[in-house]
XYZ file of C-alpha atoms in Angstrom:
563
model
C -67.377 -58.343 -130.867
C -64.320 -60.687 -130.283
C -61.780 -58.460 -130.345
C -62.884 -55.514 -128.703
C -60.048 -53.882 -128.793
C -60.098 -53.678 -132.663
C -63.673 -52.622 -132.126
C -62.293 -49.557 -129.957
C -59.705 -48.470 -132.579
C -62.241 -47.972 -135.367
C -65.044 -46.803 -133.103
C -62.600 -43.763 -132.229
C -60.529 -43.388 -135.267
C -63.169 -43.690 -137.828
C -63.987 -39.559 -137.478
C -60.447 -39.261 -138.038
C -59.602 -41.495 -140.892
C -62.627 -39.547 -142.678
C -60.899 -36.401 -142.425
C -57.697 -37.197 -143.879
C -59.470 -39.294 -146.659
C -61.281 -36.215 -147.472
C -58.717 -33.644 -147.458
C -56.296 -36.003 -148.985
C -58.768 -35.976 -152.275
C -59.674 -32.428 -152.309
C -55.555 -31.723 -153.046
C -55.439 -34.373 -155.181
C -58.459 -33.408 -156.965
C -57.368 -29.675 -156.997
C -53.796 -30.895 -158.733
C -55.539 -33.040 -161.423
C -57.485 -30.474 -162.405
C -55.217 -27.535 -162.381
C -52.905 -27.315 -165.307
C -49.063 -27.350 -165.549
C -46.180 -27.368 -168.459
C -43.859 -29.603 -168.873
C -40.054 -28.572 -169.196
C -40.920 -27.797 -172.749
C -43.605 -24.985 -172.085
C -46.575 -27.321 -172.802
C -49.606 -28.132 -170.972
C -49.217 -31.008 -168.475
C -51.859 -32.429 -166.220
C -50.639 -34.824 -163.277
C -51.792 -38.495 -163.100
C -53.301 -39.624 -160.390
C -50.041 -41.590 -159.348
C -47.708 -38.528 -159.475
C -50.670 -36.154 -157.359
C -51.126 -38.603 -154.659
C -47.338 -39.071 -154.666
C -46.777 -35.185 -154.198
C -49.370 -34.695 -151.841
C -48.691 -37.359 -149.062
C -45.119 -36.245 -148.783
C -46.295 -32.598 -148.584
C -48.973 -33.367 -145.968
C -46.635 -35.279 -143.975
C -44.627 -32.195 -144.371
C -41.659 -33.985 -146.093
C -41.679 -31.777 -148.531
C -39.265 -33.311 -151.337
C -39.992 -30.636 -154.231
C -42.017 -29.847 -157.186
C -42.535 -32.895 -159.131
C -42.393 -33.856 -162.051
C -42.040 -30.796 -163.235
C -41.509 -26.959 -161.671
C -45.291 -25.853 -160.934
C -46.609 -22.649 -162.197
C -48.588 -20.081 -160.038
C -52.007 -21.554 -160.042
C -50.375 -25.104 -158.604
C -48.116 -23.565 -156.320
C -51.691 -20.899 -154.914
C -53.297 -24.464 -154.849
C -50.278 -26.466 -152.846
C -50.556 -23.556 -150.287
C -53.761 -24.369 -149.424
C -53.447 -28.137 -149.707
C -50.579 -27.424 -147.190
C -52.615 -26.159 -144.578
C -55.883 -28.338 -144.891
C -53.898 -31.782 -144.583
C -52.117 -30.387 -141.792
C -55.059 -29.918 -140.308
C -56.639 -32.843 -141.054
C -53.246 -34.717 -139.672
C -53.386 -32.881 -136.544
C -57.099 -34.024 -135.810
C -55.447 -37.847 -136.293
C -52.730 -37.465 -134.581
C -55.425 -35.686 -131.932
C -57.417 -38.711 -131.903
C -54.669 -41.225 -131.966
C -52.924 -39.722 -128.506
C -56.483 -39.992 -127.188
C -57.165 -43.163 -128.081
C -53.885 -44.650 -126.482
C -54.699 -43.086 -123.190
C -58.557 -44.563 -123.356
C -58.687 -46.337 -120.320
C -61.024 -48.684 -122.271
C -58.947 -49.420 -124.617
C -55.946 -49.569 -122.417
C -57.843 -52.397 -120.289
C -58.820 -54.127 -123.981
C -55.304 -54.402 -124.821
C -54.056 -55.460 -120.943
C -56.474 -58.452 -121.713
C -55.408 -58.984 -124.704
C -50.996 -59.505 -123.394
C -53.069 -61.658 -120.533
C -54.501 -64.105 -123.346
C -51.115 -64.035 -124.919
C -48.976 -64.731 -121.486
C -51.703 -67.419 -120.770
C -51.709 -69.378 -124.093
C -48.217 -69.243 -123.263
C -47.937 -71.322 -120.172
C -47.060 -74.714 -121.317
C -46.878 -76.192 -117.637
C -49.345 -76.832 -115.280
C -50.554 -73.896 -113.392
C -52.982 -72.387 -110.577
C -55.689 -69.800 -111.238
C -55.703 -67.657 -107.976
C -58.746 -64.856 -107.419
C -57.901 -61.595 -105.647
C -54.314 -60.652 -104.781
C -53.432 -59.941 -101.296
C -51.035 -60.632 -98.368
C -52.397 -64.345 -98.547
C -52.671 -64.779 -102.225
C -49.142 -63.288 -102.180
C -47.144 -65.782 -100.188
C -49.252 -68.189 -101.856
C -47.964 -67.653 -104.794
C -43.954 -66.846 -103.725
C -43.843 -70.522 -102.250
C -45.502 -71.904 -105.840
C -43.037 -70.549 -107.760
C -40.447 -71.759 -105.321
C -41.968 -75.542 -106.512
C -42.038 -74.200 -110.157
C -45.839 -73.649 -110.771
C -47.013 -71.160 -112.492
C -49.517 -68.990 -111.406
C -52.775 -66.970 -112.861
C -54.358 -64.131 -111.003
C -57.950 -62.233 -111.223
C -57.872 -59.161 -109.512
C -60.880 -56.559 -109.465
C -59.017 -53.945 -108.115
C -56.589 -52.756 -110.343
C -54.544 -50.663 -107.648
C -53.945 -54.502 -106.265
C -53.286 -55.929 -109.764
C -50.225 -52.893 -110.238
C -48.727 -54.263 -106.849
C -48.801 -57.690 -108.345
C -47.278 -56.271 -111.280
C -44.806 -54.242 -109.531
C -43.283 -57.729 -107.697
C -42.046 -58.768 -110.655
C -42.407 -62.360 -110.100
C -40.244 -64.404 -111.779
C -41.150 -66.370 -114.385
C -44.262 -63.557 -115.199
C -47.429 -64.113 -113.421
C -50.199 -63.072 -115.823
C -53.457 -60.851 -113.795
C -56.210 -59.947 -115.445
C -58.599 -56.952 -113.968
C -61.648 -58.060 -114.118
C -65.055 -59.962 -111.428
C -63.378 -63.100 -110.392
C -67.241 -64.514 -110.574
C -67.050 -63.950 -114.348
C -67.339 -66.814 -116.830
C -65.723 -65.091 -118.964
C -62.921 -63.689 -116.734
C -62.446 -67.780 -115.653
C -62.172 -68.839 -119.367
C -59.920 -66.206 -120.374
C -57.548 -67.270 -117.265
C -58.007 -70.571 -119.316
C -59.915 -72.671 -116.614
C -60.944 -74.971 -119.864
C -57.131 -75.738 -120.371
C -55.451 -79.118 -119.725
C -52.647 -77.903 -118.091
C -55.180 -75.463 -115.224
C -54.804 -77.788 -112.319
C -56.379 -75.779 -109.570
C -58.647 -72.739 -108.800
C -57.852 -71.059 -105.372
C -60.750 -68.540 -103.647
C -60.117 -67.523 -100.316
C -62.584 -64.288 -100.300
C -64.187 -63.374 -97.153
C -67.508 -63.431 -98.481
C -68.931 -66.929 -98.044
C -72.007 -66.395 -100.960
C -69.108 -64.973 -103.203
C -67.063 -68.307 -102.775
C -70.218 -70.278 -103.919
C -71.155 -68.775 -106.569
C -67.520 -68.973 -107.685
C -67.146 -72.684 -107.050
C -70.438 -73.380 -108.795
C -69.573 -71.713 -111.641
C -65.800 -73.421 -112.148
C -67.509 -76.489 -111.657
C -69.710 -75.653 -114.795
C -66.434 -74.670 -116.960
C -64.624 -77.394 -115.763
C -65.678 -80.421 -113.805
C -62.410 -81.496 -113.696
C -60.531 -79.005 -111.614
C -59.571 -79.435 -108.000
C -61.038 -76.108 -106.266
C -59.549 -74.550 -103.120
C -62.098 -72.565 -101.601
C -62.777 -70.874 -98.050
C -65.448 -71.530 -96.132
C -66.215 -69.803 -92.680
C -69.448 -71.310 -91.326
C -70.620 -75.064 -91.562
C -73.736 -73.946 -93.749
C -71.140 -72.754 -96.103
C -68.519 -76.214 -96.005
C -71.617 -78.309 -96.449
C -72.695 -76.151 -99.892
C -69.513 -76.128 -101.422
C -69.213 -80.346 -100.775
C -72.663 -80.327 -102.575
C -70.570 -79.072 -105.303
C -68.175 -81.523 -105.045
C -65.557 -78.955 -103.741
C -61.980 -80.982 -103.159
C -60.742 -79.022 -100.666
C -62.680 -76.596 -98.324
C -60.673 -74.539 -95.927
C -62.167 -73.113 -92.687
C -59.366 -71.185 -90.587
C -62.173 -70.698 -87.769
C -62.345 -74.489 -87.138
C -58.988 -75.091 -87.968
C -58.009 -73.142 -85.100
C -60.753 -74.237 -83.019
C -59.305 -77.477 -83.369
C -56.207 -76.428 -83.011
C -57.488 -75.367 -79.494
C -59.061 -79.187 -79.117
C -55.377 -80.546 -79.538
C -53.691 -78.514 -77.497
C -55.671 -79.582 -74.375
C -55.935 -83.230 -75.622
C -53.172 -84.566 -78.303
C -50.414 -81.846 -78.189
C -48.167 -84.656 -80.216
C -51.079 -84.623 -82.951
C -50.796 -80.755 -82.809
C -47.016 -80.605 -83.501
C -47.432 -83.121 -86.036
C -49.158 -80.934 -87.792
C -46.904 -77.815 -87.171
C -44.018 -80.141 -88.443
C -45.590 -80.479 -91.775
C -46.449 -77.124 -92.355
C -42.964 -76.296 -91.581
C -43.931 -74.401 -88.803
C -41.901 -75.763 -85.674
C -39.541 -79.400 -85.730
C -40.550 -82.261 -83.926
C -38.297 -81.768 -81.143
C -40.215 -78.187 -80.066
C -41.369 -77.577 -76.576
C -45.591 -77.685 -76.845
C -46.871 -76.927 -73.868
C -50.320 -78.778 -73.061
C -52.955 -76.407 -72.524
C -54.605 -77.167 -68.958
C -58.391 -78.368 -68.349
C -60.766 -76.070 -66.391
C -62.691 -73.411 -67.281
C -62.086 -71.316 -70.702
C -63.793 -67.575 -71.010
C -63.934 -67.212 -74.573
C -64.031 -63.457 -75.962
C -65.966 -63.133 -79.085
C -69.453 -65.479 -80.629
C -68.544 -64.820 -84.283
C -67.260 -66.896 -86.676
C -64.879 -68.118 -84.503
C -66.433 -68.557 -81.096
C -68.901 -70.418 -83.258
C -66.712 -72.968 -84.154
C -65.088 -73.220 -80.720
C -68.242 -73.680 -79.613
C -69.081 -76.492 -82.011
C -65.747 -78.201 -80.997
C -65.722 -78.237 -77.317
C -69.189 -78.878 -76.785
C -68.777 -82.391 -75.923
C -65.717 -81.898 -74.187
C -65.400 -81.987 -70.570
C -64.600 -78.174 -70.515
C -66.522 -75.362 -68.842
C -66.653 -72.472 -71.595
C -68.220 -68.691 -70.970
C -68.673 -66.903 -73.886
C -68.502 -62.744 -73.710
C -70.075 -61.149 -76.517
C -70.998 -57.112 -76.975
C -72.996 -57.916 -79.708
C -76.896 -59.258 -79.044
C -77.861 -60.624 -82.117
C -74.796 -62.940 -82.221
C -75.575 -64.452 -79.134
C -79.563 -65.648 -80.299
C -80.224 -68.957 -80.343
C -78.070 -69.454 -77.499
C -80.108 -71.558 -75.096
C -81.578 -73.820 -77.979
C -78.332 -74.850 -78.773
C -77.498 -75.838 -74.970
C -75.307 -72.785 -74.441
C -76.431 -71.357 -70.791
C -72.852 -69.616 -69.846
C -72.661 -66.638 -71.977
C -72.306 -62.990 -70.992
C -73.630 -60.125 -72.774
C -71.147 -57.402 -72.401
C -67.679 -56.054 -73.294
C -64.994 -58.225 -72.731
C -62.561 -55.040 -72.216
C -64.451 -54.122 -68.744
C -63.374 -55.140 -66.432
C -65.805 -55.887 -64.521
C -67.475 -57.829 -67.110
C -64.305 -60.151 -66.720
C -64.830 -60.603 -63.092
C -68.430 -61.576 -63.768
C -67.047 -64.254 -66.363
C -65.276 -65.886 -63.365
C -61.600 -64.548 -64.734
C -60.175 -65.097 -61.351
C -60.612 -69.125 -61.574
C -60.634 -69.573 -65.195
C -57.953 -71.907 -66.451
C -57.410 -69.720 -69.745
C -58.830 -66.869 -71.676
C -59.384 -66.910 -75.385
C -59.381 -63.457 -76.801
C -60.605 -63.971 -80.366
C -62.144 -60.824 -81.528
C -61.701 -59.189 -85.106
C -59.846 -56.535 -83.834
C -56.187 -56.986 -82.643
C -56.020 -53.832 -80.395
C -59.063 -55.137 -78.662
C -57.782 -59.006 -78.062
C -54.467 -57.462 -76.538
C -56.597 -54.952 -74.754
C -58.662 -57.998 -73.353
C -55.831 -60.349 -72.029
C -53.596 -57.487 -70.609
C -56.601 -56.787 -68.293
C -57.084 -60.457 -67.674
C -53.286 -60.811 -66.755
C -53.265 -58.661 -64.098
C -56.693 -59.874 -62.636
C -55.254 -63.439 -62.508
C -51.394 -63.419 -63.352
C -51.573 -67.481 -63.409
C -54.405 -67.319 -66.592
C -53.078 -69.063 -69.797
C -54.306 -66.044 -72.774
C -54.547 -67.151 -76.501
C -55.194 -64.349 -79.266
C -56.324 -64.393 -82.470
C -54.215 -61.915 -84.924
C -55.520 -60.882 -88.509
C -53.126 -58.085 -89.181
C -49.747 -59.723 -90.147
C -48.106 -56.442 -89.256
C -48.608 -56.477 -85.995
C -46.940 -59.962 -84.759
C -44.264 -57.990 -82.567
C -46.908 -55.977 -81.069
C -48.427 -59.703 -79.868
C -44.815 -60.409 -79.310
C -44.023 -58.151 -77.113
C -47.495 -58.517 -75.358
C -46.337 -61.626 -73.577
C -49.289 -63.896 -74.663
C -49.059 -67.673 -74.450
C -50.439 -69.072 -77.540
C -50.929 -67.089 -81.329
C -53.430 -67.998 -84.229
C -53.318 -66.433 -87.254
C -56.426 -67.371 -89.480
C -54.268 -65.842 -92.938
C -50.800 -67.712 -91.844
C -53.124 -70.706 -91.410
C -54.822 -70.323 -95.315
C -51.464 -69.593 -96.658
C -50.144 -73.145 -95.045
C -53.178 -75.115 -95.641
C -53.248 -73.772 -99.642
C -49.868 -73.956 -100.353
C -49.351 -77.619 -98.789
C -52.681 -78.859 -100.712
C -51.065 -77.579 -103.995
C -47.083 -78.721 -103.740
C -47.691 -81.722 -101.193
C -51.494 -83.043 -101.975
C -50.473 -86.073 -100.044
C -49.186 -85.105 -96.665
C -52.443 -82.548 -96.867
C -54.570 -85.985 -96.946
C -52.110 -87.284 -94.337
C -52.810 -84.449 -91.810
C -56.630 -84.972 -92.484
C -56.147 -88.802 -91.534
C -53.941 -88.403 -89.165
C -56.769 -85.904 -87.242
C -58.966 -88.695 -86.646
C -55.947 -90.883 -84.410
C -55.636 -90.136 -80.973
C -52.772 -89.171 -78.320
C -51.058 -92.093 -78.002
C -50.621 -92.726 -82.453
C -49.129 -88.969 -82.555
C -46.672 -89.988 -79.371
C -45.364 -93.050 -81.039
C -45.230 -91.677 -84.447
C -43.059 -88.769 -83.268
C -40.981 -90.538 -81.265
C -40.251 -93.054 -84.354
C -39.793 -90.000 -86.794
C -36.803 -88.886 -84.408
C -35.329 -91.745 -83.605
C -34.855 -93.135 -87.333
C -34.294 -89.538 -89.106
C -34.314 -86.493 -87.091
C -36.013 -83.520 -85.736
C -37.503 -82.551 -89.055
C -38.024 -84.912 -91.488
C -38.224 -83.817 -94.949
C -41.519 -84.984 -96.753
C -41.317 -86.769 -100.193
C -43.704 -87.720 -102.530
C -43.859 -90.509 -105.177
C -46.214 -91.426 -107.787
C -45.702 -95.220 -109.348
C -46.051 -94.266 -112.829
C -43.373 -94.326 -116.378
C -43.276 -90.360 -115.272
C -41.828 -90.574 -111.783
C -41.113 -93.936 -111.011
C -40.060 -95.673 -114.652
C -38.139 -99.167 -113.602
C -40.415 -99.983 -110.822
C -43.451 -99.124 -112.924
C -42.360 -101.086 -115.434
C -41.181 -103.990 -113.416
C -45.082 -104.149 -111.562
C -46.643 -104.145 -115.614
C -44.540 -106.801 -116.347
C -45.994 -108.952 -113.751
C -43.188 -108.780 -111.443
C -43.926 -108.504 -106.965
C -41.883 -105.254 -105.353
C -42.504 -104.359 -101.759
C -42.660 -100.942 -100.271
C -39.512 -101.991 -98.404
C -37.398 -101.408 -101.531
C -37.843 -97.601 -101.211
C -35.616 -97.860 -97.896
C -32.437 -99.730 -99.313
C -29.728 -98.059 -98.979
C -27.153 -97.581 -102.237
C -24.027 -97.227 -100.371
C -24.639 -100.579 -98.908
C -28.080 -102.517 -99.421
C -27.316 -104.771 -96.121
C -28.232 -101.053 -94.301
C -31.199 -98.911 -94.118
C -32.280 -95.700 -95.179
C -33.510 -93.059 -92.569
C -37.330 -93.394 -94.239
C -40.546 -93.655 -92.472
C -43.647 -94.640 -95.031
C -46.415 -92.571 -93.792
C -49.308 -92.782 -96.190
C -49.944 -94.982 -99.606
C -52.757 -94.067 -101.456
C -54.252 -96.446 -103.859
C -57.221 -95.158 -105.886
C -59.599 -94.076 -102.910
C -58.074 -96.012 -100.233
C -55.456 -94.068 -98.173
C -53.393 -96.664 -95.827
C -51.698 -94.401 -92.937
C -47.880 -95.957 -91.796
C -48.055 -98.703 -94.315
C -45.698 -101.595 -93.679
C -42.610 -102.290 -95.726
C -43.544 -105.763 -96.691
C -46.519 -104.161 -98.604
C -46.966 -104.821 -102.506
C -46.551 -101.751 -104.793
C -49.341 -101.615 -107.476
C -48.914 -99.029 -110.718
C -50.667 -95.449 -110.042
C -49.513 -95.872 -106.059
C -48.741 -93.049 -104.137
C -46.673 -92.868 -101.698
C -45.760 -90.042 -99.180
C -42.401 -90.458 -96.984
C -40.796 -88.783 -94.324
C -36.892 -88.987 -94.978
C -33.584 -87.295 -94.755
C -31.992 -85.898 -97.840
C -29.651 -89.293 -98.772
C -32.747 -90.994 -98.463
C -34.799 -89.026 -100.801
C -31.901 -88.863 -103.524
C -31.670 -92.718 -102.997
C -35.505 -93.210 -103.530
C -35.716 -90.931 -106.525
C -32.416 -93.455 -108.196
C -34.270 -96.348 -107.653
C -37.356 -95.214 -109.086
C -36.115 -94.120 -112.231
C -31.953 -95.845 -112.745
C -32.292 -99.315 -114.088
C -28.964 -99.796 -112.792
C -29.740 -98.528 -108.942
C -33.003 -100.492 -109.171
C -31.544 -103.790 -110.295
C -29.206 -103.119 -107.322
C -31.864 -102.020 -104.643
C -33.983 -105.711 -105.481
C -31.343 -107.785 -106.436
C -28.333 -106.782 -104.528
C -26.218 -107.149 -107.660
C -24.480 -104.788 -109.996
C -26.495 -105.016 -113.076
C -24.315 -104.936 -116.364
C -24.620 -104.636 -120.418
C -24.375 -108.438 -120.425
C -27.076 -109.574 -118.042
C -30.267 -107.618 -119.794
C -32.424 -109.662 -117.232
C -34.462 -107.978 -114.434
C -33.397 -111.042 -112.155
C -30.261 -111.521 -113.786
């Protein structure tokens, strides 16, 4: 049944309604039949009208008087008992009503029902986000920050009160219910014009699948977010043409692989996800050997990384069955063992290694792990992976070089993908350059703006960019260069760089400014904040764009574009 929740109400109050319909006609039956006298002495009998009037104030215990006329004995004898059975009978309903509203069934029926309602009305664009967590949570602060609205599934409704409980402003509607429902995803409105996005970052690989597969199926339009933590995984969810698949594991692996290499590539990155400005100190990490702690997930992907890299790597892992396979795939320094012992260390070569990775699931363990390391070989660089974000000033205060946090790393990745989709294609790009690209790009981003650049996006389109989309469809030629005129004086400059133009599925990186715009461009910049309002004017003022091409102050009298 549709509406379940209608379904509930006469399931459970159908008993109920019964009784009172019953005892409702038995005193009305009893009052019809029993005669009265009218103010004259003769015989009366009630209508129907005036019995049913009299009893349903009496059995609501109103109790306005005899009506419409005094009653003799035999009425009165019969009212008494009247009195008592509708009571009754109104006491069971009531009963059954008060049980009804605390039915957690029916409870949940009417929570989905307020999460249709708050859905349907959503008028912007929004996210569907499954499960609510630490992640999920700052996801969804820095959305609403950019003004987009937010859906969440949540199975566990302990979670879904917390969410509740934030009171997010404007509302963020969560449903209690499998996130792997078809149902649960339609009712979030995955089918709706205005869903952009679905975002699952569970930590169950098979769950994230069968998720992806199935919003697919709903909607084969909607960009999907999903975590992946093995390659198997990443190269299912492309076969499902998944937009954007997010491994922390070999983010951070190559993290590691730009460190040692293209530091300038890795605070590029960091720069963008507003993590640290340009002008930070990163510290290249050192070649030599590297004792990793740990063959899961991540020492997987390390592996898969470094493996062509001219860097010795010993891996230390407690756990056997990780470690199989080990010599088919070409790995021959591994240690089986605990990576807390000590001695175990010393075998691993800890006195000569260059640095020690200690990238375990378990926090206590990695700081356990690189404190022991430290005072074997005091010169060691350590790196630690942390999963609790609770404990950063424990890491902190542990001294350790370098810090990766796989959730701080999601919430980056997701949040940039959804409010700046094109400096997210700009930092995938911008991974396959080398050293040198990253050096000079910095150095230009400093010199001609600052240490940290804001990031603006443009779309040529009668939405964002009106006059110079309407200029291009009337046949006219604009370059890029016209997004870096200054309006205080168009002889000067804006502090813009041009870092990536996208034009249908080509993506230019550091386009020049003699470039032609086309309609449907887009454009990502890095500028300061005159720049950006300057850009946005020109875009959309027909007076500030007749300026920024022409150089003259366009007028009422010269309607012309060249005029």
């Amino acid at each position: 049944m549709k509406n379940s929740s209608l379904w509930i109400v006469l399931l459970k109050m159908r008993m109920p309604f019964i009784v009172i319909i019953v005892t409702y006609t038995i005193a009305i039956i009893g009052l019809l039949v029993i005669n009265g006298v009218d103010e004259n002495g003769n015989p009366y009998h009630m209508t129907i009208f005036d019995a049913f009037y009299f009893v349903t104030y009496t059995a609501t215990t109103i109790g306005f008087g005899e009506t419409p006329y005094v009653f003799t004995y035999a009425q009165r004898l019969w009212v008494v008992f009247s009195i008592y059975l509708t009571v009754i009978g109104w006491f069971y309903g009531v009963g059954s009503l008060i049980s009804l509203l605390q039915n957690k069934m029916f409870l949940d029926e009417m929570a989905k029902v307020r999460f249709r309602k708050q859905v349907r009305a959503i008028k912007k664009k929004y996210i569907i986000i499954l499960g609510y967590n630490y992640i999920t949570h700052e996801i969804i602060k820095k959305l609403i920050e950019f003004e987009i609205r937010v859906v969440v599934i949540e199975q566990d409704e302990n979670r879904a009160n917390s969410l509740i409980l934030e009171s997010f402003t404007p509302t963020v509607p969560v449903l209690v219910a499998d996130a792997y429902s078809p149902l649960s995803l339609e009712e979030a409105g995955i089918r709706n014009p205005n869903c952009k996005a679905l975002v699952s970052l569970f930590e169950e690989d098979a769950l994230n699948l069968r998720i992806a597969i199935v919003s697919k199926l709903l909607n084969k339009n909607i960009m999907l977010i999903i975590k992946a933590s093995t390659k198997n995984s990443a190269d299912n969810l492309l076969d499902v043409n998944t937009e954007i698949i997010e491994n922390p594991f070999l983010t951070i692996a190559n993290e590691l692989k730009m460190a040692i290499q293209s530091p300038h590539l890795l605070k590029l990155e960091k720069w963008i996800y507003k993590i640290d400005s340009l002008d930070a100190f990163m510290p290249k990490l050192p070649k030599g050997k590297y004792i990793i702690c740990g063959f899961g997930r991540m020492g997987k992907s390390i592996y898969r990384v470094f493996k062509d890299l001219d860097i010795e790597l010993c891996f230390i892992e407690l756990d056997a069955q990780k470690m199989q396979g080990c010599e088919e795939r070409g790995l021959v320094s591994f240690i089986l063992g605990d990576a807390d012992d000590k001695e175990v260390l010393l075998k691993a070569g800890v006195k000569n290694a260059a640095a020690i990775v200690a990238f375990t699931n378990n926090d206590t363990v990695n700081i356990s792990i690189l404190a022991t390391a430290k005072k074997i070989n005091k010169d060691i660089i350590t790196l630690a992976r942390e999963d609790e974000m609770d404990d950063i000033s424990i890491f902190t205060n542990a001294q350790i070089n370098y810090l990766f946090m796989p959730s701080k790393i999601l919430i980056n990745k997701t949040t940039n993908a959804l409010i700046n989709p094109l400096s997210d294609l700009f930092v995938r790009a911008m991974f396959l350059q080398n050293e040198q690209w990253a050096q000079l790009l910095v150095k230009e981003l400093i010199q001609t703006i600052d240490e940290d650049p804001l990031l603006f996006e443009i779309e040529i389109n009668a939405f964002e960019a009106y006059e110079i989309n309407k200029a291009l469809k009337e046949g006219h030629e604009i370059n890029l260069s016209i997004f870096r005129v200054s309006l205080h004086n168009r002889n000067q400059n804006n502090n813009v760089v041009p870092l990536l133009l996208k034009r249908q599925d080509e993506e230019i990186l550091l386009p020049e400014w003699d470039m032609k715009l086309k309609p449907e461009d887009k454009l990502l910049f890095a500028c300061d904040t005159n720049a950006e309002n300057d850009i946005e004017y020109i875009a959309q003022n027909m007076y500030e764009f007749h300026y920024a091409l022409t150089g003259k102050e366009k007028t009422i009298f010269n309607k012309g574009l060249f005029k």
